[in-house]
Amino acid sequence: MTSSATTHHEPRIVIIGAGMAGILTAIKLREAGYRDYVIYEKTDRVGGTWRENTYPGIACDVPAHLYTYSFEPNPEWSHTFAEGPEIQRYFETVARKYDVLKHVRFNEGIPTCRFVDGRWHLETSTGRKDVADVVVAATGVLHHPHIADIPGLSSFKGAWFHSARWDHSVPLEGKRVGVIGTGSTAIQITSALVDKVARFELFQRTAQWIMPIENETFTDADKEEFRTNPARLAAVKKEADEYFQRFSSAVIDAESQEMKDIEAACLANLENNVKDPVLREKLRPNYRAGCKRLIFSSDFYTAIQHPNARLVTEGIECVEPGGVRTKDGELHALDVLVVATGFRADSFIRPTTVLGRNGVNLDDVWSDHPVAYLSISIPEFPNLFLLNGPNGPVGNFSLIQIAEHQVAYILQLIEEIRAGRCREIAPKREVTREFEAERTVAAKKSIWSTGCKSWYLDKHGVPASWPWSRDRFFEVMAKPELDAYERV
Ligand code: NAP
């Protein structure tokens, strides 16, 4: 039922998380004239994933000029693919420029959120209580480290840590370093470290397809041109955008020509750039390119052929005080062990306890797998909006582009509240069920469904991703269909 009330109501809005999406939300709320909003950030700095991940070699494999807010182009990017610290500086600069910082309460996480009497009651990690009309969860996707359950890991006598918890106090020079995993993270670490350590061992459980990229250095002259000629900057962005447009239409259709072209490029990369036939076979994946998140790298194959490097493909038996023992009985003696085994990709706003209408617990609602209407909102959890939430196009194209479209959509829902047309807005159960059923069918056609293991898959083996085109995503995000929502 839609209320006929027209009273203007200034809603209080809580944003959880001051990473890319939280900063963006604050900027867009201010732009839309909202005055009463706060960001709770559990740490002492903005930046999200770029603050947390500081491993050697960290970079974004989406071209920097595309991985940039549309309203804040950055002529200063140093390379096509910017490194982590440079991206972190970008977010800090934007947050300062748009006066976001004064809205951030640092070192305050949100352990609980309860919807009681039409409003969200939050308690922060410092015991502060807050009551809000709207909660925007900008809590990231690949956020909570997954530490592989490898027997004996805690017995290791050297230093060990997860890639997202890099211990910079541990010296690496002259050391024997092992890395477990061959995801995007481990591949970047490999390229960065092989020639800086005494010995580098990469423990590979599954080989990866590697898409070659060219990482251009932008000279001072390039940057000056970008500063003075916005059309040139826009052209660089457009080129990257068109590349990703092809990639995002390829991944949703395993049989597409674009996907076959990507596979051919990866295969040629392997054949042409790995000389030793034994190593080449070890690096050859036995599933289709793109089934796991594609790895973009200009230098991994060079790095793994470095005299210091060794690719270990025997399975890991256990970790012992002196190193990693593989199933063939060999002990790989190590001083430092990096666990680059990824993230728990289904957490989203959790571990926050979120209780919706009548105390319904989000953990129970999501006990099978996380579901959200258009990846943004959940029945019985009114006025709670998720950015980069479940089953969105994470990995299909720039996460910033995705978040910008989602924020624009969410602002239109919040406007319903501000304009007094309703006090609570949540998607209808039936609409959400139908959406999820349709999404599941489409997801089975995607490249992620072609028979590999990856963080894209839910426990039923269904890709937890947006299975349609980028254009369809943009169209859907352009204007909410209010009939899909229950408004009271
Ligand atoms: P990931 O892709 O989930 O890779 C985890 C790796 O750990 C896999 O190679 C996996 O092997 C291995 N592993 C897990 N458990 C293991 C075990 N018990 N024993 C041995 N190996 C084990 O994690 P990630 O590399 O951190 O990357 C996660 C995602 O973050 C990426 O896919 C990407 O979307 C994003 N990322 C992006 C960038 C960027 O440049 N934009 C950079 C880094 C990460 P299996 O393959 O056999 O499961």
Coordinates of C-alpha atoms and ligand atoms in Angstrom, one line a residue:
M1 CA 0.0 0.0 0.0
T2 CA 1.3 3.4 -0.8
S3 CA 0.8 6.1 1.7
S4 CA -0.8 9.3 0.4
A5 CA 1.1 11.4 3.0
T6 CA 3.3 14.1 1.5
T7 CA 5.1 15.4 4.6
H8 CA 8.7 16.0 3.9
H9 CA 10.8 14.0 6.3
E10 CA 14.6 14.3 6.6
P11 CA 15.7 10.7 7.2
R12 CA 18.7 9.8 9.3
I13 CA 21.0 7.6 7.3
V14 CA 23.7 5.3 8.6
I15 CA 26.3 4.1 6.2
I16 CA 28.4 1.1 7.3
G17 CA 32.0 1.1 6.0
A18 CA 34.2 3.9 4.6
G19 CA 35.6 2.1 1.6
M20 CA 35.0 3.0 -2.1
A21 CA 31.2 2.5 -1.8
G22 CA 30.7 4.2 1.6
I23 CA 32.7 7.3 0.5
L24 CA 30.6 7.4 -2.7
T25 CA 27.3 7.1 -0.8
A26 CA 28.2 10.0 1.5
I27 CA 29.2 12.2 -1.5
K28 CA 26.0 11.4 -3.3
L29 CA 23.8 11.9 -0.3
R30 CA 25.3 15.4 0.2
E31 CA 24.8 16.2 -3.4
A32 CA 21.1 15.2 -3.1
G33 CA 20.7 17.5 -0.2
Y34 CA 20.7 15.1 2.7
R35 CA 22.0 16.5 5.9
D36 CA 21.7 13.8 8.5
Y37 CA 24.0 10.9 7.7
V38 CA 27.0 9.2 9.3
I39 CA 29.5 6.6 8.3
Y40 CA 30.6 4.0 10.8
E41 CA 34.0 2.7 10.0
K42 CA 35.5 -0.1 12.0
T43 CA 39.1 0.9 11.5
D44 CA 40.9 4.2 11.7
R45 CA 41.2 5.0 8.0
V46 CA 39.0 5.2 4.9
G47 CA 39.8 3.0 1.9
G48 CA 38.3 -0.4 2.5
T49 CA 40.0 -3.1 0.6
W50 CA 42.8 -0.8 -0.4
R51 CA 43.5 0.0 3.2
E52 CA 43.4 -3.7 4.2
N53 CA 45.3 -5.3 1.4
T54 CA 48.9 -4.1 1.4
Y55 CA 50.7 -7.2 0.0
P56 CA 53.7 -6.7 -2.3
G57 CA 52.6 -6.2 -5.9
I58 CA 49.0 -5.2 -5.0
A59 CA 47.4 -3.5 -7.9
C60 CA 44.0 -3.2 -9.5
D61 CA 43.5 -5.3 -12.6
V62 CA 40.8 -3.0 -13.8
P63 CA 42.4 0.0 -15.7
A64 CA 42.8 2.9 -13.3
H65 CA 41.0 5.4 -15.5
L66 CA 38.0 3.1 -15.3
Y67 CA 38.4 2.3 -11.7
T68 CA 37.8 5.9 -10.8
Y69 CA 34.6 7.7 -9.7
S70 CA 32.9 9.1 -12.8
F71 CA 32.7 12.6 -11.2
E72 CA 36.3 12.6 -10.1
P73 CA 38.6 11.6 -13.0
N74 CA 42.2 11.4 -12.1
P75 CA 44.8 12.6 -14.6
E76 CA 47.6 11.6 -12.2
W77 CA 47.3 7.8 -12.5
S78 CA 50.9 6.5 -13.0
H79 CA 50.0 3.3 -14.9
T80 CA 47.2 1.7 -16.8
F81 CA 46.8 -0.6 -13.8
A82 CA 47.4 1.4 -10.6
E83 CA 49.1 0.0 -7.6
G84 CA 47.3 -0.3 -4.3
P85 CA 48.9 2.6 -2.4
E86 CA 48.1 5.0 -5.3
I87 CA 44.5 3.9 -5.2
Q88 CA 44.3 4.3 -1.4
R89 CA 45.7 7.8 -1.8
Y90 CA 43.0 8.5 -4.5
F91 CA 40.2 7.5 -2.1
E92 CA 41.7 9.5 0.8
T93 CA 42.0 12.6 -1.5
V94 CA 38.4 12.3 -2.7
A95 CA 37.1 11.8 0.8
R96 CA 38.9 14.9 1.9
K97 CA 37.9 16.9 -1.1
Y98 CA 34.2 16.1 -0.7
D99 CA 34.3 16.7 3.1
V100 CA 33.4 13.1 3.8
L101 CA 35.7 12.7 6.7
K102 CA 33.8 14.8 9.1
H103 CA 30.9 12.4 8.7
V104 CA 33.0 9.3 9.6
R105 CA 33.1 7.8 13.0
F106 CA 36.3 5.9 12.9
N107 CA 37.0 2.8 15.0
E108 CA 33.3 2.1 15.4
G109 CA 32.1 -1.1 13.9
I110 CA 28.4 -2.1 13.9
P111 CA 27.9 -5.5 15.7
T112 CA 24.1 -5.2 15.7
C113 CA 21.3 -3.6 13.7
R114 CA 17.7 -4.2 14.7
F115 CA 14.6 -2.9 13.0
V116 CA 12.2 -2.0 15.8
D117 CA 9.1 0.2 15.5
G118 CA 9.9 1.3 12.0
R119 CA 13.5 2.4 12.5
W120 CA 17.0 0.8 12.6
H121 CA 18.5 0.6 16.1
L122 CA 22.2 0.2 15.9
E123 CA 24.8 -0.4 18.5
T124 CA 28.4 0.4 17.7
S125 CA 31.5 -1.5 18.9
T126 CA 32.1 1.4 21.4
G127 CA 28.6 1.0 22.9
R128 CA 27.2 4.1 21.2
K129 CA 23.6 3.7 20.3
D130 CA 22.1 5.2 17.1
V131 CA 18.7 5.2 15.6
A132 CA 18.3 5.6 11.8
D133 CA 15.6 5.5 9.2
V134 CA 17.9 4.0 6.6
V135 CA 21.0 1.8 6.7
V136 CA 23.3 1.5 3.7
A137 CA 25.7 -1.4 4.0
A138 CA 28.9 -0.5 2.1
T139 CA 30.7 -3.4 3.7
G140 CA 32.5 -4.8 0.7
V141 CA 32.5 -8.3 -0.9
L142 CA 35.9 -9.9 -0.7
H143 CA 36.5 -8.7 2.8
H144 CA 36.8 -11.5 5.4
P145 CA 39.9 -13.6 4.9
H146 CA 39.4 -17.3 4.3
I147 CA 42.3 -19.0 5.9
A148 CA 42.6 -22.5 4.4
D149 CA 42.2 -25.3 7.0
I150 CA 45.7 -26.8 6.4
P151 CA 46.8 -29.2 9.2
G152 CA 49.7 -27.8 11.2
L153 CA 49.5 -24.2 10.0
S154 CA 49.7 -22.8 13.5
S155 CA 52.8 -24.9 14.3
F156 CA 54.9 -23.1 11.7
K157 CA 57.9 -21.6 13.4
G158 CA 58.6 -18.9 10.8
A159 CA 56.2 -16.0 10.1
W160 CA 52.9 -16.8 8.5
F161 CA 49.9 -14.6 7.7
H162 CA 47.0 -14.2 5.3
S163 CA 47.7 -12.0 2.2
A164 CA 45.1 -9.4 3.4
R165 CA 46.9 -9.2 6.8
W166 CA 50.4 -8.7 5.5
D167 CA 53.0 -8.3 8.3
H168 CA 55.4 -5.7 7.1
S169 CA 57.6 -6.1 10.1
V170 CA 58.7 -9.5 8.7
P171 CA 61.9 -9.1 6.5
L172 CA 61.8 -10.9 3.2
E173 CA 65.2 -10.2 1.8
G174 CA 67.3 -13.3 1.7
K175 CA 64.4 -15.4 3.0
R176 CA 62.7 -18.5 1.8
V177 CA 59.1 -17.5 1.1
G178 CA 56.2 -19.7 0.3
V179 CA 52.8 -18.6 -1.0
I180 CA 49.7 -20.9 -0.9
G181 CA 47.2 -20.2 -3.6
T182 CA 47.1 -19.1 -7.2
G183 CA 44.3 -16.5 -7.2
S184 CA 44.8 -12.9 -8.4
T185 CA 46.4 -12.1 -5.1
A186 CA 49.0 -14.8 -5.2
I187 CA 49.9 -14.1 -8.8
Q188 CA 50.5 -10.4 -8.0
I189 CA 52.6 -11.4 -5.0
T190 CA 54.7 -13.8 -7.1
S191 CA 55.5 -11.1 -9.7
A192 CA 56.5 -8.7 -7.0
L193 CA 58.6 -11.0 -4.9
V194 CA 60.5 -13.6 -6.9
D195 CA 63.6 -11.5 -7.4
K196 CA 63.6 -10.0 -4.0
V197 CA 63.8 -13.1 -1.9
A198 CA 66.3 -16.0 -1.7
R199 CA 63.8 -18.6 -2.7
F200 CA 60.1 -18.4 -3.7
E201 CA 57.8 -21.4 -3.7
L202 CA 54.3 -21.1 -5.1
F203 CA 51.9 -23.8 -3.9
Q204 CA 49.4 -24.4 -6.7
R205 CA 46.3 -26.5 -6.2
T206 CA 44.7 -25.5 -9.4
A207 CA 46.4 -23.9 -12.5
Q208 CA 45.1 -20.6 -13.7
W209 CA 44.4 -19.0 -17.0
I210 CA 46.4 -15.9 -17.4
M211 CA 45.1 -13.1 -19.6
P212 CA 48.1 -11.0 -20.9
I213 CA 47.8 -7.2 -20.3
E214 CA 50.0 -4.3 -21.1
N215 CA 50.7 -2.0 -18.2
E216 CA 51.6 1.3 -19.8
T217 CA 53.5 3.9 -17.7
F218 CA 51.9 7.3 -18.0
T219 CA 54.7 9.9 -18.5
D220 CA 54.6 13.4 -17.2
A221 CA 53.7 14.5 -20.7
D222 CA 50.7 12.1 -20.7
K223 CA 49.5 13.4 -17.4
E224 CA 49.8 17.0 -18.5
E225 CA 47.7 16.1 -21.5
F226 CA 45.1 14.4 -19.3
R227 CA 45.0 17.5 -17.1
T228 CA 44.6 19.9 -19.9
N229 CA 42.6 17.9 -22.4
P230 CA 39.6 16.2 -20.8
A231 CA 38.7 14.7 -24.1
R232 CA 42.0 12.7 -24.1
L233 CA 41.3 11.5 -20.6
A234 CA 37.8 10.5 -21.6
A235 CA 39.1 8.6 -24.6
V236 CA 41.4 6.5 -22.4
K237 CA 38.6 5.7 -20.1
K238 CA 36.3 4.9 -23.0
E239 CA 38.8 2.5 -24.5
A240 CA 39.1 0.6 -21.1
D241 CA 35.3 0.7 -20.8
E242 CA 34.8 -0.9 -24.2
Y243 CA 37.3 -3.6 -23.4
F244 CA 35.3 -4.4 -20.2
Q245 CA 32.1 -4.2 -22.1
R246 CA 33.3 -7.1 -24.3
F247 CA 34.6 -9.0 -21.2
S248 CA 31.3 -8.5 -19.3
S249 CA 29.2 -9.8 -22.3
A250 CA 31.7 -12.7 -22.8
V251 CA 31.4 -14.1 -19.2
I252 CA 27.7 -14.4 -19.2
D253 CA 27.6 -16.6 -22.2
A254 CA 30.0 -19.5 -22.1
E255 CA 29.5 -20.2 -25.8
S256 CA 30.0 -16.7 -27.0
Q257 CA 32.7 -15.8 -29.5
E258 CA 34.1 -13.2 -27.1
M259 CA 34.7 -16.0 -24.6
K260 CA 36.4 -18.1 -27.2
D261 CA 38.6 -15.1 -28.1
I262 CA 39.6 -14.7 -24.4
E263 CA 40.4 -18.4 -24.2
A264 CA 42.6 -18.2 -27.3
A265 CA 44.5 -15.2 -25.9
C266 CA 45.1 -17.0 -22.6
L267 CA 46.2 -20.2 -24.4
A268 CA 48.6 -18.3 -26.7
N269 CA 50.0 -16.6 -23.6
L270 CA 50.8 -19.9 -22.1
E271 CA 52.2 -21.6 -25.2
N272 CA 54.3 -18.6 -26.2
N273 CA 55.6 -17.5 -22.9
V274 CA 56.4 -20.6 -20.9
K275 CA 59.5 -22.3 -22.4
D276 CA 59.9 -25.5 -20.3
P277 CA 57.3 -28.0 -21.5
V278 CA 57.1 -29.6 -18.1
L279 CA 56.4 -26.3 -16.4
R280 CA 54.0 -25.4 -19.2
E281 CA 51.9 -28.5 -18.5
K282 CA 51.9 -27.8 -14.8
L283 CA 50.6 -24.3 -15.6
R284 CA 48.0 -25.5 -18.0
P285 CA 44.5 -25.4 -16.5
N286 CA 42.0 -28.2 -17.2
Y287 CA 38.9 -26.1 -17.2
R288 CA 37.7 -23.2 -19.4
A289 CA 39.3 -19.8 -19.2
G290 CA 37.2 -17.3 -17.2
C291 CA 35.5 -20.1 -15.2
K292 CA 37.5 -18.9 -12.2
R293 CA 38.0 -15.2 -12.0
L294 CA 40.4 -14.5 -14.9
I295 CA 43.8 -13.4 -13.9
F296 CA 45.2 -10.4 -15.7
S297 CA 49.0 -10.3 -15.6
S298 CA 51.7 -8.9 -17.8
D299 CA 54.5 -10.7 -15.9
F300 CA 53.4 -13.8 -14.0
Y301 CA 54.9 -16.3 -16.5
T302 CA 58.2 -14.4 -16.5
A303 CA 58.2 -14.4 -12.7
I304 CA 57.5 -18.1 -12.3
Q305 CA 60.3 -18.9 -14.7
H306 CA 62.8 -16.9 -12.5
P307 CA 65.7 -19.0 -11.2
N308 CA 64.5 -18.3 -7.6
A309 CA 61.0 -19.5 -8.3
R310 CA 59.5 -22.9 -8.0
L311 CA 56.0 -24.0 -8.8
V312 CA 54.9 -26.7 -6.4
T313 CA 52.0 -28.8 -7.7
E314 CA 52.1 -31.7 -5.3
G315 CA 49.2 -31.3 -2.9
I316 CA 50.0 -30.0 0.6
E317 CA 50.0 -32.7 3.2
C318 CA 50.5 -30.4 6.2
V319 CA 52.5 -27.5 7.5
E320 CA 55.3 -28.3 10.0
P321 CA 57.4 -26.1 12.1
G322 CA 60.1 -25.9 9.4
G323 CA 57.9 -25.5 6.3
V324 CA 55.3 -27.2 4.1
R325 CA 55.3 -30.9 3.6
T326 CA 53.8 -32.0 0.3
K327 CA 52.0 -35.3 -0.4
D328 CA 55.2 -36.7 -2.0
G329 CA 56.9 -36.5 1.4
E330 CA 59.1 -33.5 0.5
L331 CA 59.6 -30.8 3.2
H332 CA 59.7 -27.4 1.6
A333 CA 61.8 -25.5 4.2
L334 CA 60.5 -21.9 4.6
D335 CA 61.1 -18.8 6.7
V336 CA 57.8 -17.0 5.7
L337 CA 54.5 -18.5 4.6
V338 CA 51.8 -16.5 3.0
V339 CA 48.3 -17.9 3.0
A340 CA 46.7 -16.3 -0.1
T341 CA 43.6 -18.5 0.0
G342 CA 41.0 -15.9 -0.6
F343 CA 38.0 -14.6 1.1
R344 CA 34.6 -15.7 2.5
A345 CA 32.7 -14.2 -0.4
D346 CA 29.2 -14.8 1.1
S347 CA 29.5 -12.7 4.3
F348 CA 28.5 -9.2 3.0
I349 CA 27.2 -7.2 6.0
R350 CA 27.8 -10.0 8.3
P351 CA 29.2 -10.7 11.0
T352 CA 26.9 -7.8 12.0
T353 CA 23.8 -9.3 13.5
V354 CA 20.9 -7.9 11.5
L355 CA 17.4 -8.3 12.7
G356 CA 14.6 -7.2 10.5
R357 CA 10.8 -7.0 11.0
N358 CA 9.6 -9.1 13.9
G359 CA 13.2 -10.0 14.8
V360 CA 13.8 -12.1 11.7
N361 CA 17.5 -12.8 11.6
L362 CA 19.4 -12.2 8.4
D363 CA 21.6 -15.3 9.2
D364 CA 18.5 -17.4 9.1
V365 CA 17.1 -15.8 5.9
W366 CA 20.5 -16.4 4.2
S367 CA 21.1 -19.8 5.8
D368 CA 21.0 -21.4 2.3
H369 CA 22.7 -18.6 0.4
P370 CA 22.5 -14.9 0.4
V371 CA 19.7 -13.5 -1.8
A372 CA 18.8 -9.9 -2.3
Y373 CA 16.4 -8.3 -4.8
L374 CA 18.6 -6.9 -7.6
S375 CA 21.4 -7.5 -5.1
I376 CA 20.3 -4.4 -3.2
S377 CA 17.5 -5.1 -0.7
I378 CA 15.8 -7.9 1.2
P379 CA 12.2 -8.7 2.0
E380 CA 11.4 -8.0 5.7
F381 CA 14.5 -5.8 6.1
P382 CA 13.0 -2.4 5.2
N383 CA 15.2 0.6 4.4
L384 CA 18.3 -1.6 4.4
F385 CA 20.3 -1.2 1.2
L386 CA 23.3 -3.2 0.2
L387 CA 26.1 -2.0 -2.1
N388 CA 27.9 -4.7 -4.0
G389 CA 25.6 -7.1 -2.3
P390 CA 24.8 -10.7 -3.1
N391 CA 24.8 -11.9 -6.7
G392 CA 25.7 -8.6 -8.2
P393 CA 28.0 -8.1 -11.2
V394 CA 31.1 -8.2 -9.0
G395 CA 33.9 -9.3 -11.3
N396 CA 32.1 -8.5 -14.5
F397 CA 33.2 -4.9 -14.7
S398 CA 34.5 -2.0 -12.6
L399 CA 33.1 -2.2 -9.0
I400 CA 33.0 1.6 -8.9
Q401 CA 30.7 1.7 -12.0
I402 CA 28.5 -0.9 -10.3
A403 CA 28.4 1.0 -7.0
E404 CA 27.6 4.3 -8.8
H405 CA 24.6 2.8 -10.5
Q406 CA 23.5 1.2 -7.3
V407 CA 23.7 4.4 -5.3
A408 CA 21.7 6.3 -7.9
Y409 CA 19.0 3.6 -7.6
I410 CA 19.0 3.5 -3.8
L411 CA 18.8 7.3 -3.7
Q412 CA 15.5 7.0 -5.6
L413 CA 14.2 4.6 -2.9
I414 CA 15.3 6.8 -0.1
E415 CA 13.6 9.7 -1.9
E416 CA 10.3 7.9 -1.4
I417 CA 10.9 8.2 2.4
R418 CA 12.2 11.8 2.3
A419 CA 9.2 12.9 0.2
G420 CA 6.9 11.3 2.7
R421 CA 5.4 8.8 0.3
C422 CA 6.3 6.0 2.6
R423 CA 8.2 5.3 5.8
E424 CA 9.3 1.8 5.0
I425 CA 10.3 0.3 1.8
A426 CA 11.3 -3.3 1.2
P427 CA 11.1 -5.6 -1.9
K428 CA 8.1 -8.0 -2.1
R429 CA 8.9 -11.6 -1.2
E430 CA 7.3 -13.0 -4.4
V431 CA 9.2 -10.5 -6.6
T432 CA 12.4 -11.4 -4.9
R433 CA 11.8 -15.1 -5.2
E434 CA 11.0 -14.7 -8.9
F435 CA 14.0 -12.6 -9.5
E436 CA 16.3 -15.1 -7.8
A437 CA 14.8 -18.0 -9.7
E438 CA 15.3 -16.2 -13.0
R439 CA 18.8 -15.2 -12.1
T440 CA 19.7 -18.8 -11.1
V441 CA 18.6 -20.1 -14.5
A442 CA 20.6 -17.5 -16.4
A443 CA 23.7 -18.0 -14.2
K444 CA 23.9 -21.6 -15.3
K445 CA 24.7 -20.3 -18.9
S446 CA 27.6 -18.3 -17.7
I447 CA 31.3 -19.2 -18.0
W448 CA 31.4 -19.6 -14.1
S449 CA 29.2 -22.7 -14.5
T450 CA 31.4 -24.7 -16.8
G451 CA 33.0 -27.0 -14.2
C452 CA 35.6 -25.5 -12.0
K453 CA 35.7 -24.5 -8.3
S454 CA 35.7 -20.8 -7.5
W455 CA 34.5 -18.2 -5.0
Y456 CA 31.7 -17.3 -7.5
L457 CA 29.8 -20.5 -6.7
D458 CA 27.4 -20.9 -3.9
K459 CA 27.1 -24.2 -2.0
H460 CA 24.8 -25.6 -4.7
G461 CA 27.4 -24.8 -7.4
V462 CA 25.3 -21.9 -8.8
P463 CA 27.3 -18.7 -9.7
A464 CA 26.5 -16.0 -7.2
S465 CA 26.7 -13.3 -9.8
W466 CA 24.8 -11.1 -12.1
P467 CA 24.3 -13.3 -15.1
W468 CA 23.0 -10.7 -17.6
S469 CA 24.5 -8.0 -19.6
R470 CA 26.0 -4.8 -18.3
D471 CA 23.4 -2.8 -20.3
R472 CA 20.7 -4.7 -18.6
F473 CA 22.2 -3.9 -15.2
F474 CA 22.4 -0.2 -16.1
E475 CA 18.8 -0.2 -17.4
V476 CA 17.5 -1.9 -14.3
M477 CA 19.4 0.5 -12.0
A478 CA 18.2 3.6 -13.9
K479 CA 14.8 3.6 -12.2
P480 CA 13.3 1.4 -9.5
E481 CA 10.0 -0.4 -10.4
L482 CA 8.2 0.7 -7.3
D483 CA 5.6 -2.0 -7.7
A484 CA 8.3 -4.5 -6.8
Y485 CA 8.4 -2.9 -3.4
E486 CA 6.1 -3.0 -0.4
R487 CA 5.8 0.5 0.9
V488 CA 4.2 1.4 4.2
Ligands
NAP1 P1 41.0 -16.6 -4.7 O1 40.9 -16.2 -6.1 O2 39.8 -17.2 -4.0 O3 42.2 -17.7 -4.7 C1 42.4 -18.5 -3.5 C2 43.5 -19.5 -3.9 O4 43.8 -20.3 -2.7 C3 43.1 -20.4 -5.0 O5 44.2 -20.7 -5.8 C4 42.8 -21.7 -4.2 O6 43.0 -22.9 -4.9 C5 43.8 -21.6 -3.1 N1 43.4 -22.4 -1.9 C6 42.3 -22.3 -1.2 N2 42.2 -23.2 -0.2 C7 43.4 -24.0 -0.4 C8 43.9 -25.1 0.3 N3 43.3 -25.6 1.3 N4 45.0 -25.6 -0.2 C9 45.7 -25.1 -1.2 N5 45.2 -24.0 -1.9 C10 44.1 -23.5 -1.5 O7 41.6 -15.5 -3.7 P2 42.4 -14.2 -4.1 O8 43.6 -14.5 -4.9 O9 42.7 -13.5 -2.8 O10 41.5 -13.4 -5.0 C11 40.1 -13.2 -4.6 C12 39.5 -12.2 -5.6 O11 39.9 -10.9 -5.2 C13 39.9 -12.3 -7.0 O12 39.3 -13.3 -7.8 C14 39.6 -11.0 -7.5 O13 38.2 -10.9 -7.8 C15 39.9 -10.1 -6.3 N6 41.2 -9.5 -6.5 C16 41.3 -8.6 -7.4 C17 42.5 -8.0 -7.6 C18 42.6 -6.9 -8.7 O14 43.6 -6.7 -9.2 N7 41.4 -6.2 -9.0 C19 43.7 -8.4 -7.0 C20 43.5 -9.4 -6.0 C21 42.3 -10.0 -5.8 P3 41.8 -23.5 -5.9 O15 41.8 -22.7 -7.1 O16 42.3 -24.9 -6.1 O17 40.6 -23.4 -5.1

